[in-house]
Amino acid sequence: MKNLIRNIIGILLLILLIYIAYGTEIKDYFSKENKHENVVLNDKDKFKIYFIDVGEADCTLIKNGNEYTLIDAGNNHDGLKLVDYFKSLGITKFKYVIATHLHEDHIGGMDYIIKNFDIEHYYMPDVTSEYLTFTEVVNALKEKHIKWEVPEMDSTFNMGDAKFTVLWISKDEEEINDTSIVLKLDFKNTSYLFTGDATKNVELKILDKDLKSDVLKVSHHGSSDASSSQFLVKVDPKYAIISVATVNDYHHPHDITLKKLNELNVKTYRTDKDGTIVLSSDGENYYFETIKTDTNNE
Ligand SMILES: [Zn+2]
């Protein structure tokens, strides 16, 4: 009996010593996990971001209250599926629809979106293209009498109590990816960075801006021509999202990008592995869900 008591006291003393030595770290570890991720939110449906699985393409839906914003619309063959998915969510109107740049994997499904929903503001860089997919977008805008607006660098626009800031937009770039509209979204104490397919050239030019964001939508499907170390350190994200196909000709996401994110302890979600990633926030905490949606037509 005496031995048992001695052992228990010994164990308790050991626990006490460990706590004295590492208490702060232990507390930090648990509070970090609990404070920011997968806590039960009071209102999980108020603010949501859907990183939609569209294979080797981009499509991000943002909901704040009863307002919706769409950033990019997948490939051409995803268009009808996206229309069906948005209708299933009860969406009839977008406050903002933003085409980051003119590549098919970003504006391919856009003409379907324009034809099927009311759109208050349509944003796209001041760039033209000879490709059919661009002509289809312009024709759809004309048919619906929707104005093609070009937002100014550093301008802001609001979606309820969330605010977008245009960190980059250009029309004179050798590389069409570098005309991408780069947006930061602030919602209460949370922040999100959407980079389109902007490369390191752009990252370098906006390095002095307020890039710090909790969630980074990784540029150019995780390509090694974006996500420079300097940029990632300035953004300092807790979470990263990569929109990419299981099989693609570009070796996206690049191992170097994944390695950098890993070294910075960034928790990374990928549409090829996770499907559609749905983030909810109350402006302080995050709740992530991964779901299967019928939106990837590859
Ligand atoms: Zn792309």
CSV table of C-alpha atoms and ligand atoms in Angstrom, one decimal:
chain,number,residue,atom,x,y,z
A,1,MET,CA,0.0,0.0,0.0
A,2,LYS,CA,2.8,2.3,1.0
A,3,ASN,CA,4.5,1.6,-2.3
A,4,LEU,CA,1.4,2.4,-4.2
A,5,ILE,CA,1.0,5.7,-2.5
A,6,ARG,CA,4.7,6.5,-3.1
A,7,ASN,CA,4.3,5.6,-6.8
A,8,ILE,CA,1.2,7.8,-7.1
A,9,ILE,CA,2.9,10.7,-5.4
A,10,GLY,CA,5.9,10.2,-7.7
A,11,ILE,CA,3.8,10.3,-10.8
A,12,LEU,CA,1.9,13.4,-9.6
A,13,LEU,CA,5.3,15.1,-8.9
A,14,LEU,CA,6.5,14.2,-12.4
A,15,ILE,CA,3.3,15.6,-14.0
A,16,LEU,CA,3.8,18.8,-11.9
A,17,LEU,CA,7.4,19.1,-13.1
A,18,ILE,CA,6.5,18.6,-16.7
A,19,TYR,CA,3.7,21.2,-16.3
A,20,ILE,CA,6.1,23.7,-14.7
A,21,ALA,CA,8.7,23.1,-17.5
A,22,TYR,CA,6.3,23.0,-20.5
A,23,GLY,CA,3.0,24.4,-19.2
A,24,THR,CA,2.9,27.4,-21.5
A,25,GLU,CA,3.6,25.4,-24.6
A,26,ILE,CA,1.0,22.8,-23.7
A,27,LYS,CA,-1.6,25.6,-23.1
A,28,ASP,CA,-0.6,27.3,-26.3
A,29,TYR,CA,-0.9,24.1,-28.3
A,30,PHE,CA,-4.4,23.3,-27.1
A,31,SER,CA,-5.7,26.9,-27.2
A,32,LYS,CA,-4.4,27.3,-30.8
A,33,GLU,CA,-6.3,24.2,-31.9
A,34,ASN,CA,-9.4,25.1,-30.0
A,35,LYS,CA,-9.5,28.8,-30.7
A,36,HIS,CA,-9.3,28.7,-34.4
A,37,GLU,CA,-10.4,25.5,-35.9
A,38,ASN,CA,-13.5,23.3,-35.8
A,39,VAL,CA,-15.1,24.9,-32.8
A,40,VAL,CA,-18.8,24.9,-32.8
A,41,LEU,CA,-19.9,28.2,-34.2
A,42,ASN,CA,-23.0,30.0,-33.0
A,43,ASP,CA,-24.0,30.8,-36.6
A,44,LYS,CA,-22.3,28.5,-39.0
A,45,ASP,CA,-24.3,29.6,-42.0
A,46,LYS,CA,-23.7,33.4,-41.8
A,47,PHE,CA,-20.2,33.6,-43.4
A,48,LYS,CA,-19.0,30.8,-45.6
A,49,ILE,CA,-16.4,30.3,-48.3
A,50,TYR,CA,-16.7,27.3,-50.7
A,51,PHE,CA,-13.5,26.3,-52.5
A,52,ILE,CA,-15.3,24.3,-55.1
A,53,ASP,CA,-13.8,21.2,-56.7
A,54,VAL,CA,-13.7,22.0,-60.4
A,55,GLY,CA,-10.6,19.9,-61.2
A,56,GLU,CA,-7.7,21.8,-62.8
A,57,ALA,CA,-9.4,25.2,-62.5
A,58,ASP,CA,-10.7,27.7,-60.0
A,59,CYS,CA,-14.1,28.5,-58.5
A,60,THR,CA,-14.6,30.1,-55.1
A,61,LEU,CA,-18.0,31.1,-53.7
A,62,ILE,CA,-18.3,33.5,-50.8
A,63,LYS,CA,-21.5,33.9,-48.7
A,64,ASN,CA,-22.0,36.7,-46.2
A,65,GLY,CA,-25.6,36.7,-44.8
A,66,ASN,CA,-27.8,36.6,-47.9
A,67,GLU,CA,-25.1,38.1,-50.2
A,68,TYR,CA,-23.0,36.1,-52.6
A,69,THR,CA,-19.7,36.7,-54.4
A,70,LEU,CA,-18.2,34.4,-57.0
A,71,ILE,CA,-14.5,34.4,-57.9
A,72,ASP,CA,-13.9,32.5,-61.2
A,73,ALA,CA,-16.2,29.9,-62.7
A,74,GLY,CA,-14.2,26.7,-63.6
A,75,ASN,CA,-13.6,25.3,-67.0
A,76,ASN,CA,-16.2,25.5,-69.8
A,77,HIS,CA,-17.4,21.9,-69.1
A,78,ASP,CA,-18.1,22.8,-65.4
A,79,GLY,CA,-20.5,25.6,-66.3
A,80,LEU,CA,-23.8,23.8,-66.2
A,81,LYS,CA,-22.8,21.8,-63.1
A,82,LEU,CA,-21.9,25.0,-61.3
A,83,VAL,CA,-25.3,26.6,-62.2
A,84,ASP,CA,-27.1,23.5,-60.8
A,85,TYR,CA,-25.0,23.5,-57.6
A,86,PHE,CA,-25.5,27.3,-57.0
A,87,LYS,CA,-29.3,26.8,-57.6
A,88,SER,CA,-29.3,23.9,-55.1
A,89,LEU,CA,-27.9,26.4,-52.5
A,90,GLY,CA,-30.8,28.7,-53.2
A,91,ILE,CA,-28.7,31.4,-55.0
A,92,THR,CA,-30.5,33.6,-57.5
A,93,LYS,CA,-28.2,36.6,-57.5
A,94,PHE,CA,-24.5,37.5,-57.0
A,95,LYS,CA,-23.5,40.8,-55.6
A,96,TYR,CA,-20.1,40.5,-57.3
A,97,VAL,CA,-18.8,38.1,-59.9
A,98,ILE,CA,-15.1,38.4,-60.4
A,99,ALA,CA,-13.1,36.9,-63.2
A,100,THR,CA,-9.5,37.0,-62.0
A,101,HIS,CA,-8.1,36.7,-65.6
A,102,LEU,CA,-9.0,35.4,-69.0
A,103,HIS,CA,-7.7,31.8,-69.0
A,104,GLU,CA,-10.2,29.1,-69.7
A,105,ASP,CA,-9.8,27.4,-66.4
A,106,HIS,CA,-11.1,30.6,-64.7
A,107,ILE,CA,-13.7,32.0,-67.2
A,108,GLY,CA,-14.7,28.8,-69.0
A,109,GLY,CA,-18.0,28.4,-67.1
A,110,MET,CA,-18.6,32.2,-66.7
A,111,ASP,CA,-21.1,32.6,-69.6
A,112,TYR,CA,-23.4,30.0,-68.0
A,113,ILE,CA,-23.2,31.9,-64.7
A,114,ILE,CA,-24.0,35.2,-66.5
A,115,LYS,CA,-26.9,33.7,-68.3
A,116,ASN,CA,-28.5,32.0,-65.2
A,117,PHE,CA,-28.1,34.5,-62.4
A,118,ASP,CA,-28.6,38.2,-61.7
A,119,ILE,CA,-25.3,40.0,-61.2
A,120,GLU,CA,-24.9,43.4,-59.5
A,121,HIS,CA,-21.3,43.9,-60.4
A,122,TYR,CA,-19.1,42.0,-62.9
A,123,TYR,CA,-15.3,42.6,-62.5
A,124,MET,CA,-12.6,41.5,-64.9
A,125,PRO,CA,-9.2,42.9,-65.9
A,126,ASP,CA,-9.1,45.3,-68.9
A,127,VAL,CA,-7.7,42.6,-71.2
A,128,THR,CA,-9.0,41.0,-74.3
A,129,SER,CA,-8.4,37.6,-75.9
A,130,GLU,CA,-8.9,35.9,-79.2
A,131,TYR,CA,-10.3,32.7,-77.6
A,132,LEU,CA,-13.9,31.6,-78.0
A,133,THR,CA,-14.3,31.3,-74.3
A,134,PHE,CA,-13.7,35.1,-73.9
A,135,THR,CA,-16.1,35.9,-76.8
A,136,GLU,CA,-18.8,33.8,-75.1
A,137,VAL,CA,-18.3,35.8,-71.8
A,138,VAL,CA,-18.5,39.2,-73.6
A,139,ASN,CA,-21.6,38.1,-75.6
A,140,ALA,CA,-23.4,36.8,-72.5
A,141,LEU,CA,-22.7,40.1,-70.7
A,142,LYS,CA,-24.1,42.1,-73.7
A,143,GLU,CA,-27.2,39.9,-73.8
A,144,LYS,CA,-27.9,40.5,-70.1
A,145,HIS,CA,-27.0,44.2,-70.3
A,146,ILE,CA,-24.4,43.7,-67.6
A,147,LYS,CA,-21.5,46.2,-67.5
A,148,TRP,CA,-17.9,44.8,-67.5
A,149,GLU,CA,-16.3,46.9,-64.6
A,150,VAL,CA,-12.6,47.1,-64.1
A,151,PRO,CA,-11.8,47.7,-60.4
A,152,GLU,CA,-8.9,50.1,-59.5
A,153,MET,CA,-5.8,49.0,-57.7
A,154,ASP,CA,-6.2,49.5,-53.9
A,155,SER,CA,-9.9,50.1,-54.2
A,156,THR,CA,-12.3,48.4,-51.8
A,157,PHE,CA,-15.8,47.1,-52.0
A,158,ASN,CA,-18.1,45.7,-49.3
A,159,MET,CA,-20.2,42.6,-49.0
A,160,GLY,CA,-22.2,43.2,-45.9
A,161,ASP,CA,-19.7,43.6,-43.0
A,162,ALA,CA,-16.9,42.0,-45.0
A,163,LYS,CA,-14.5,44.1,-47.1
A,164,PHE,CA,-12.6,43.3,-50.3
A,165,THR,CA,-9.4,45.2,-51.2
A,166,VAL,CA,-7.9,45.0,-54.7
A,167,LEU,CA,-4.2,44.4,-54.0
A,168,TRP,CA,-3.3,43.9,-57.7
A,169,ILE,CA,-4.9,44.3,-61.2
A,170,SER,CA,-3.1,44.9,-64.4
A,171,LYS,CA,-3.6,45.0,-68.2
A,172,ASP,CA,0.0,45.3,-69.4
A,173,GLU,CA,1.8,42.1,-68.5
A,174,GLU,CA,3.8,39.7,-70.7
A,175,GLU,CA,2.2,36.8,-68.8
A,176,ILE,CA,-1.6,36.8,-68.8
A,177,ASN,CA,-1.5,35.1,-65.3
A,178,ASP,CA,0.0,38.3,-64.0
A,179,THR,CA,-3.1,40.4,-65.0
A,180,SER,CA,-4.9,38.4,-62.3
A,181,ILE,CA,-7.0,40.4,-59.8
A,182,VAL,CA,-5.5,39.7,-56.4
A,183,LEU,CA,-8.0,40.3,-53.6
A,184,LYS,CA,-7.9,40.4,-49.8
A,185,LEU,CA,-11.1,39.8,-47.9
A,186,ASP,CA,-11.4,41.0,-44.3
A,187,PHE,CA,-14.3,39.7,-42.2
A,188,LYS,CA,-14.1,40.9,-38.6
A,189,ASN,CA,-10.9,39.4,-37.2
A,190,THR,CA,-10.4,36.9,-40.0
A,191,SER,CA,-8.7,37.5,-43.4
A,192,TYR,CA,-8.5,35.7,-46.7
A,193,LEU,CA,-6.2,36.2,-49.8
A,194,PHE,CA,-7.3,35.2,-53.3
A,195,THR,CA,-4.5,35.4,-55.8
A,196,GLY,CA,-5.9,34.0,-59.1
A,197,ASP,CA,-2.8,32.7,-61.1
A,198,ALA,CA,-0.5,35.6,-60.3
A,199,THR,CA,3.2,34.6,-60.3
A,200,LYS,CA,6.2,35.6,-58.3
A,201,ASN,CA,6.5,38.8,-60.5
A,202,VAL,CA,3.3,40.1,-59.0
A,203,GLU,CA,4.1,38.8,-55.5
A,204,LEU,CA,7.3,40.9,-55.5
A,205,LYS,CA,5.4,44.0,-56.6
A,206,ILE,CA,2.9,43.8,-53.8
A,207,LEU,CA,5.2,42.6,-51.1
A,208,ASP,CA,4.9,45.9,-49.2
A,209,LYS,CA,1.1,45.8,-49.0
A,210,ASP,CA,-0.9,44.4,-46.1
A,211,LEU,CA,-0.8,40.7,-47.2
A,212,LYS,CA,-1.2,39.1,-43.7
A,213,SER,CA,-4.1,36.6,-44.1
A,214,ASP,CA,-5.3,33.6,-42.1
A,215,VAL,CA,-6.3,31.7,-45.2
A,216,LEU,CA,-4.4,31.7,-48.5
A,217,LYS,CA,-6.0,30.5,-51.7
A,218,VAL,CA,-2.6,29.3,-53.2
A,219,SER,CA,-1.8,30.9,-56.5
A,220,HIS,CA,-1.8,29.1,-59.9
A,221,HIS,CA,-2.9,25.7,-58.6
A,222,GLY,CA,0.3,25.3,-56.5
A,223,SER,CA,2.7,25.9,-59.4
A,224,SER,CA,6.4,26.6,-58.6
A,225,ASP,CA,6.2,29.9,-60.6
A,226,ALA,CA,4.2,31.4,-57.7
A,227,SER,CA,4.3,31.2,-53.8
A,228,SER,CA,7.8,32.6,-53.3
A,229,SER,CA,9.2,32.1,-49.8
A,230,GLN,CA,9.2,35.9,-49.3
A,231,PHE,CA,5.5,36.2,-50.2
A,232,LEU,CA,4.5,33.2,-48.0
A,233,VAL,CA,6.3,34.7,-45.0
A,234,LYS,CA,4.5,38.0,-45.5
A,235,VAL,CA,1.1,36.4,-45.9
A,236,ASP,CA,1.8,34.1,-42.9
A,237,PRO,CA,-1.3,32.0,-43.4
A,238,LYS,CA,-2.6,29.4,-41.0
A,239,TYR,CA,-4.4,27.6,-43.8
A,240,ALA,CA,-3.8,27.1,-47.5
A,241,ILE,CA,-6.2,25.9,-50.2
A,242,ILE,CA,-5.0,24.5,-53.5
A,243,SER,CA,-7.4,24.0,-56.4
A,244,VAL,CA,-6.1,21.3,-58.6
A,245,ALA,CA,-7.0,18.1,-60.5
A,246,THR,CA,-5.9,14.6,-59.4
A,247,VAL,CA,-4.3,14.2,-62.8
A,248,ASN,CA,-3.0,17.2,-64.7
A,249,ASP,CA,-0.3,17.9,-67.3
A,250,TYR,CA,1.4,20.7,-65.2
A,251,HIS,CA,2.6,18.7,-62.2
A,252,HIS,CA,0.4,20.9,-60.0
A,253,PRO,CA,0.8,21.3,-57.1
A,254,HIS,CA,4.5,21.5,-57.2
A,255,ASP,CA,6.5,19.6,-54.5
A,256,ILE,CA,8.5,22.8,-53.8
A,257,THR,CA,5.2,24.7,-53.0
A,258,LEU,CA,4.0,21.9,-50.7
A,259,LYS,CA,7.4,21.8,-49.0
A,260,LYS,CA,7.4,25.5,-48.3
A,261,LEU,CA,3.9,25.4,-46.9
A,262,ASN,CA,4.8,22.4,-44.8
A,263,GLU,CA,7.9,24.2,-43.4
A,264,LEU,CA,5.8,27.2,-42.4
A,265,ASN,CA,3.4,24.9,-40.6
A,266,VAL,CA,0.5,25.8,-42.8
A,267,LYS,CA,-2.4,23.4,-42.8
A,268,THR,CA,-3.1,22.7,-46.5
A,269,TYR,CA,-6.4,21.5,-48.1
A,270,ARG,CA,-6.5,20.4,-51.7
A,271,THR,CA,-9.6,19.9,-53.9
A,272,ASP,CA,-8.0,16.9,-55.6
A,273,LYS,CA,-7.8,15.1,-52.3
A,274,ASP,CA,-10.5,16.8,-50.2
A,275,GLY,CA,-13.2,17.6,-52.8
A,276,THR,CA,-15.0,20.9,-52.2
A,277,ILE,CA,-13.7,22.6,-49.1
A,278,VAL,CA,-16.2,24.7,-47.1
A,279,LEU,CA,-15.0,27.1,-44.5
A,280,SER,CA,-17.4,28.8,-42.0
A,281,SER,CA,-16.4,31.6,-39.7
A,282,ASP,CA,-17.9,33.8,-37.0
A,283,GLY,CA,-15.2,36.4,-37.6
A,284,GLU,CA,-12.9,34.8,-34.9
A,285,ASN,CA,-12.9,31.1,-35.4
A,286,TYR,CA,-13.0,28.7,-38.3
A,287,TYR,CA,-14.9,25.5,-39.1
A,288,PHE,CA,-13.7,23.4,-42.1
A,289,GLU,CA,-15.7,20.8,-43.8
A,290,THR,CA,-14.8,18.8,-46.9
A,291,ILE,CA,-17.7,17.6,-49.0
A,292,LYS,CA,-18.3,15.9,-52.4
A,293,THR,CA,-20.0,18.1,-54.9
A,294,ASP,CA,-21.1,17.2,-58.5
A,295,THR,CA,-19.1,20.1,-59.9
A,296,ASN,CA,-16.0,18.5,-61.3
A,297,ASN,CA,-16.7,17.4,-64.9
A,298,GLU,CA,-13.3,15.9,-65.6
B,1,ZN,ZN,-5.5,28.7,-63.6
